[in-house]
PDB file of C-alpha atoms in Angstrom:
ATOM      1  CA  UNK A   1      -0.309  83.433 -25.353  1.00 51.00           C
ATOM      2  CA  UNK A   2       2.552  81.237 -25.852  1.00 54.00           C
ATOM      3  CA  UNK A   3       2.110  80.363 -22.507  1.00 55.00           C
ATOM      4  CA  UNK A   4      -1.691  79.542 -22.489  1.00 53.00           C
ATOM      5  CA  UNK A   5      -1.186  77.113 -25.812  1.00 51.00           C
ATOM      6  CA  UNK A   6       1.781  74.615 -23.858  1.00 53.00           C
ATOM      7  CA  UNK A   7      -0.236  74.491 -20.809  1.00 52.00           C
ATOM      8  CA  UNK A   8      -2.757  73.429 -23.300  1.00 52.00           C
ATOM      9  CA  UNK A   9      -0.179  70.827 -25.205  1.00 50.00           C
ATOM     10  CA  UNK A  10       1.005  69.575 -22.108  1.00 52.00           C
ATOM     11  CA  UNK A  11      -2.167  68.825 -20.624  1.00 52.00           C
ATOM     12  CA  UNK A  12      -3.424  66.788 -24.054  1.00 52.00           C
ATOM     13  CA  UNK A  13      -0.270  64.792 -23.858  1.00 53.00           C
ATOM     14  CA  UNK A  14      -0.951  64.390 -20.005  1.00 51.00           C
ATOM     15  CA  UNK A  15      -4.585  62.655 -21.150  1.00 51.00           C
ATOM     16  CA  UNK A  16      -2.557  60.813 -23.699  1.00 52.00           C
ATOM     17  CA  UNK A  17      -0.357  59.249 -20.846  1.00 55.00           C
ATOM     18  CA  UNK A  18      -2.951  58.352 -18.817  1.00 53.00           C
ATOM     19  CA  UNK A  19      -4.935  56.153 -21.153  1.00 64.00           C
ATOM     20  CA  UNK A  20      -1.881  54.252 -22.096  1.00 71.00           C
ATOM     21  CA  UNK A  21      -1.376  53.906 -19.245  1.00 86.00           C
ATOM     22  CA  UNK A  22      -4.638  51.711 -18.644  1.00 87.00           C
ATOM     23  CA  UNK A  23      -3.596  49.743 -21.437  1.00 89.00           C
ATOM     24  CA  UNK A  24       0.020  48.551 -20.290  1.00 89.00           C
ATOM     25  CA  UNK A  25      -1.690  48.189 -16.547  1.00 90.00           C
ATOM     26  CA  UNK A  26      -3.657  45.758 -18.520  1.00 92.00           C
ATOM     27  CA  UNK A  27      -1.480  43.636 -20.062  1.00 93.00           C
ATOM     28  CA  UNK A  28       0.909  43.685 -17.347  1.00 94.00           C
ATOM     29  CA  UNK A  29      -2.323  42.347 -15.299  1.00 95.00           C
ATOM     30  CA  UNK A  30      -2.926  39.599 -18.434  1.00 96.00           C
ATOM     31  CA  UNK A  31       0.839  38.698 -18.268  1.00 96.00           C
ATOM     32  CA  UNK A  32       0.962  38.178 -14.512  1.00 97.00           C
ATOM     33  CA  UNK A  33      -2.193  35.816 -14.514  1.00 97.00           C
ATOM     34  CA  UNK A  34      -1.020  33.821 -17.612  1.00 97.00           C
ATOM     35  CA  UNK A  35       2.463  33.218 -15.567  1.00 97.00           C
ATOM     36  CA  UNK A  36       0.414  32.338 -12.241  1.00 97.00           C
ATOM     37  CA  UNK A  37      -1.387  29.806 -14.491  1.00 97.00           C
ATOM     38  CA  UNK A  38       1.909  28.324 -15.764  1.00 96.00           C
ATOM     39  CA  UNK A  39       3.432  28.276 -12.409  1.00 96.00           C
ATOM     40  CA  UNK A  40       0.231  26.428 -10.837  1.00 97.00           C
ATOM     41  CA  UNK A  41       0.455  23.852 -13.704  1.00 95.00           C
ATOM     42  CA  UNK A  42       3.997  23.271 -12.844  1.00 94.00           C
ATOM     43  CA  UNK A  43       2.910  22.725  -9.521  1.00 95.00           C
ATOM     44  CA  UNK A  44       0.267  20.157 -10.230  1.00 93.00           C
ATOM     45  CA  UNK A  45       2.547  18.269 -12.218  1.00 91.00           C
ATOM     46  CA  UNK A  46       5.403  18.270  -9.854  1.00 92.00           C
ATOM     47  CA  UNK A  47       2.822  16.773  -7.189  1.00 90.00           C
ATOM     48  CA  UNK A  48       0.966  14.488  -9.920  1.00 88.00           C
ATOM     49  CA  UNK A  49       4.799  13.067 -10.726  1.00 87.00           C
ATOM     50  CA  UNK A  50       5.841  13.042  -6.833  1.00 89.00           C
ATOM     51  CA  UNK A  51       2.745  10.635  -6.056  1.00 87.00           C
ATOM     52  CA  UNK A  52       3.594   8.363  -9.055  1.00 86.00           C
ATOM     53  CA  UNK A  53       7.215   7.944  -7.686  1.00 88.00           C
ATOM     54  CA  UNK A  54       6.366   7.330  -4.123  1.00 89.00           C
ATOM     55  CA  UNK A  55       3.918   4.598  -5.313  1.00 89.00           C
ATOM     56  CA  UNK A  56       6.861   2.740  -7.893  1.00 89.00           C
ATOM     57  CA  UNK A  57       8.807   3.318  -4.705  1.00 91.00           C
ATOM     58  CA  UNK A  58       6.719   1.115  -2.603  1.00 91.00           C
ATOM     59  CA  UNK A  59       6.159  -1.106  -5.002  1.00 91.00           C
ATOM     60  CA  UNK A  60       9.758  -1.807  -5.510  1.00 91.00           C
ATOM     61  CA  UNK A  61      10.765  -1.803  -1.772  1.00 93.00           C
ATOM     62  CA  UNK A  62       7.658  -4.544  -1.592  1.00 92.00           C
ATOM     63  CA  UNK A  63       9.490  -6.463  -4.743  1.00 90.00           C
ATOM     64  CA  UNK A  64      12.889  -6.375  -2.809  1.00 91.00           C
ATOM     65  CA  UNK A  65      11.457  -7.194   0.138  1.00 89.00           C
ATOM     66  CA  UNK A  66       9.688 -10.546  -1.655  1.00 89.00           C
ATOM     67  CA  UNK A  67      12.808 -11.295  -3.267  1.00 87.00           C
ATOM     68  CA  UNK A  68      14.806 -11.237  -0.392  1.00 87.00           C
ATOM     69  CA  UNK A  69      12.045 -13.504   1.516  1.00 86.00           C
ATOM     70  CA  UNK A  70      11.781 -16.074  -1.417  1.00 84.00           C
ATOM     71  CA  UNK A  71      15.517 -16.503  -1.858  1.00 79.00           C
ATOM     72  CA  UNK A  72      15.246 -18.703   1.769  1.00 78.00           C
ATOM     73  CA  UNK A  73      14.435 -22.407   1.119  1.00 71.00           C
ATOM     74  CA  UNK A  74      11.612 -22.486   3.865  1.00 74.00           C
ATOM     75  CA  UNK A  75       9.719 -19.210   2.169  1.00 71.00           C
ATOM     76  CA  UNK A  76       6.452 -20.667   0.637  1.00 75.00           C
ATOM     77  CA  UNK A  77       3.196 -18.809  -0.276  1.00 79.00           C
ATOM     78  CA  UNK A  78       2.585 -17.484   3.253  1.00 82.00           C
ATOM     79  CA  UNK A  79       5.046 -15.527   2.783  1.00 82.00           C
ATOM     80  CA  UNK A  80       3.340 -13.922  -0.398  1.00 84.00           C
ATOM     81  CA  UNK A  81       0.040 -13.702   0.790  1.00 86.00           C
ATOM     82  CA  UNK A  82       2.243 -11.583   3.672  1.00 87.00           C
ATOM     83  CA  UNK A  83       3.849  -9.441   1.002  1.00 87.00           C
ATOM     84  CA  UNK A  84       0.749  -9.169  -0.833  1.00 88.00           C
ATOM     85  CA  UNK A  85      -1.152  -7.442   1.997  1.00 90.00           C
ATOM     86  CA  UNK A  86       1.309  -5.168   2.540  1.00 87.00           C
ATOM     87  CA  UNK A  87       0.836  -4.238  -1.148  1.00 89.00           C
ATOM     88  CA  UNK A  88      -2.306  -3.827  -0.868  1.00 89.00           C
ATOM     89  CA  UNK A  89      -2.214  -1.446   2.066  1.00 90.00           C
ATOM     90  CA  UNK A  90       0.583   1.027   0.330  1.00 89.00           C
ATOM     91  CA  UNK A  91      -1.006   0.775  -3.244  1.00 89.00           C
ATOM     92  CA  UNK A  92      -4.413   0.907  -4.663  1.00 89.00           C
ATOM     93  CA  UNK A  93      -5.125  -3.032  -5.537  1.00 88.00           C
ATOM     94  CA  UNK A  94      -2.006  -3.788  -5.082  1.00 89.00           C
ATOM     95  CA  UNK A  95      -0.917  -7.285  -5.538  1.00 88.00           C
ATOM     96  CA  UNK A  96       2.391  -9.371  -4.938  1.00 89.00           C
ATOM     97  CA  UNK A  97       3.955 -12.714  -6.564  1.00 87.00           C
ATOM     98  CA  UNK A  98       6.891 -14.374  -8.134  1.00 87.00           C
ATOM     99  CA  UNK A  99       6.696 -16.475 -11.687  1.00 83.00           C
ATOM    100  CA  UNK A 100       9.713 -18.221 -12.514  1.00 81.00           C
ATOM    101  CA  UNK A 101      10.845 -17.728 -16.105  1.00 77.00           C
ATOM    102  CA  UNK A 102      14.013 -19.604 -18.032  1.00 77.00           C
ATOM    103  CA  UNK A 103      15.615 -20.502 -14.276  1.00 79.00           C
ATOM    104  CA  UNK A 104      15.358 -16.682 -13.204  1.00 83.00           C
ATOM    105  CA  UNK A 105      12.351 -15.544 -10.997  1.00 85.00           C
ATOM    106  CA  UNK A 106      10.507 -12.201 -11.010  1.00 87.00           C
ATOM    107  CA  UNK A 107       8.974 -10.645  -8.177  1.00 88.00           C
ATOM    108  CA  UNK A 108       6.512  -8.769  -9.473  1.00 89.00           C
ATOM    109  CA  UNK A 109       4.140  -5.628  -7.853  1.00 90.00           C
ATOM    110  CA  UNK A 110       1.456  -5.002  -9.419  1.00 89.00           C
ATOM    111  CA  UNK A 111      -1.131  -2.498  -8.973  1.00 88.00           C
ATOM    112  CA  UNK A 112      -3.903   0.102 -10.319  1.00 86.00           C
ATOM    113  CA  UNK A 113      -3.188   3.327 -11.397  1.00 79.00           C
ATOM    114  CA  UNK A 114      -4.572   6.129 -10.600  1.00 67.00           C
ATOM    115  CA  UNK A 115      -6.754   8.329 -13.015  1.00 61.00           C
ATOM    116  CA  UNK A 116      -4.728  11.068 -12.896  1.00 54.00           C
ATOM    117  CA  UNK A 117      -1.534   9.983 -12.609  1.00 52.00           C
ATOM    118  CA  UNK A 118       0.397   9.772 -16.020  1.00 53.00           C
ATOM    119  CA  UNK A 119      -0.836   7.221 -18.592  1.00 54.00           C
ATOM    120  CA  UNK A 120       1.800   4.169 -19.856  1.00 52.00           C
ATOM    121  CA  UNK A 121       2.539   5.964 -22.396  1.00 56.00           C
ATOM    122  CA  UNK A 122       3.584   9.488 -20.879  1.00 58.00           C
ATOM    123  CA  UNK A 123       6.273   7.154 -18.902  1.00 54.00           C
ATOM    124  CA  UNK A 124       9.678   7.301 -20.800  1.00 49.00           C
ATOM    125  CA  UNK A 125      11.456   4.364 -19.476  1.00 50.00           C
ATOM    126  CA  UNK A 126       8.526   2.154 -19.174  1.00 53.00           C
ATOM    127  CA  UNK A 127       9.778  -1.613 -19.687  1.00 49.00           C
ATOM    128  CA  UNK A 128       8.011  -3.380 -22.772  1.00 54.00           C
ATOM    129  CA  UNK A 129       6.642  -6.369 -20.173  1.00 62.00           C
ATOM    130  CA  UNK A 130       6.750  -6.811 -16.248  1.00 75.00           C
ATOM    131  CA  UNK A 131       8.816 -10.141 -15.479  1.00 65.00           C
ATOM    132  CA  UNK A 132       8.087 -11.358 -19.137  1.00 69.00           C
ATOM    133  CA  UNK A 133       4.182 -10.715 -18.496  1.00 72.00           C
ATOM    134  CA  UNK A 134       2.325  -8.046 -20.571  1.00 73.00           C
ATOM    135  CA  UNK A 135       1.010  -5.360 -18.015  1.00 73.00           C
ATOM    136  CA  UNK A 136      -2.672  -4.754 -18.508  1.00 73.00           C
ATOM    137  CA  UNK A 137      -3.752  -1.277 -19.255  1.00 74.00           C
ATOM    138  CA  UNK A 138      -4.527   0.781 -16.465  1.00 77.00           C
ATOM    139  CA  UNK A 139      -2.221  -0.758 -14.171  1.00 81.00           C
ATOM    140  CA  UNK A 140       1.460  -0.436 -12.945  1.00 85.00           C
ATOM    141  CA  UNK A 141       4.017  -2.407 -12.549  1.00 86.00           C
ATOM    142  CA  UNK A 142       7.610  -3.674 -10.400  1.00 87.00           C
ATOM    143  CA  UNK A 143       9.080  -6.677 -11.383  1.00 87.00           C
ATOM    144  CA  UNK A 144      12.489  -7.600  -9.841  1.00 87.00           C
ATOM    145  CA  UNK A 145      14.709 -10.723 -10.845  1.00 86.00           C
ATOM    146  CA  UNK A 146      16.435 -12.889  -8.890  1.00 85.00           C
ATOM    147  CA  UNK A 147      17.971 -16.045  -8.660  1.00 81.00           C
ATOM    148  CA  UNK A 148      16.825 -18.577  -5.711  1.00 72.00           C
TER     149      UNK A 148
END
């Protein structure tokens, strides 16, 4: 008899097992979707932040590459319209020109940014003004100073 009644415990805590079981292959399931999730976010933000860098990274090769052309005396506004296609090839309405300011000129990039990339004020080290000029919202800016 003794043997007949833990057969008969064994198999109850053998049921016993079994639904927990279905419970922690649940949340085990749960955990490992909520963790894909996070890792696919991560993902979309490393590529949302990758495509806003390559764009400031035209823009500020463009900006060097104005500076450099407007620091020789015969450089007029050809060579901005020039500079200014380019910019708007690499960047979405992208835009080139120099302002003088207090003896020191800017070359400035500007263009417009795109709707999902991070906002103006997501940006951390975003400059107050672009070359002394207030950047309008929705847009980006370069602005690089030289000295002619």
């Amino acid at each position: 008899m003794r043997r007949y009644s833990q057969s008969r415990w064994s198999r109850r805590s053998g049921s016993k097992r079994r639904g927990s079981t279905l419970i922690e292959v649940m949340l085990a399931v749960v955990l490992m979707a909520v963790t894909a999730l996070g890792l696919i976010a991560g993902q979309v933000w490393s590529a949302r932040e990758a495509r806003a860098m390559a764009m400031r990274e035209h823009a500020a090769w463009i900006a060097d590459s104005v500076a450099e052309t407007m620091r020789e005396p015969s450089a007029g506004d050809s060579a901005i319209r020039q500079w200014s296609v380019h910019a708007a090839a690499l960047l979405p309405q992208g835009q080139a020109s120099v302002a003088d300011s207090g003896g020191v000129s800017f070359a400035r990039v500007t263009w417009a940014s795109v709707r999902d990339m991070p906002g103006a004020d997501d940006v951390i080290d975003k400059p107050e003004s672009c070359g002394g000029v207030d950047v309008p919202a929705g847009s980006s800016c370069v602005a690089l100073a030289f000295a002619k």
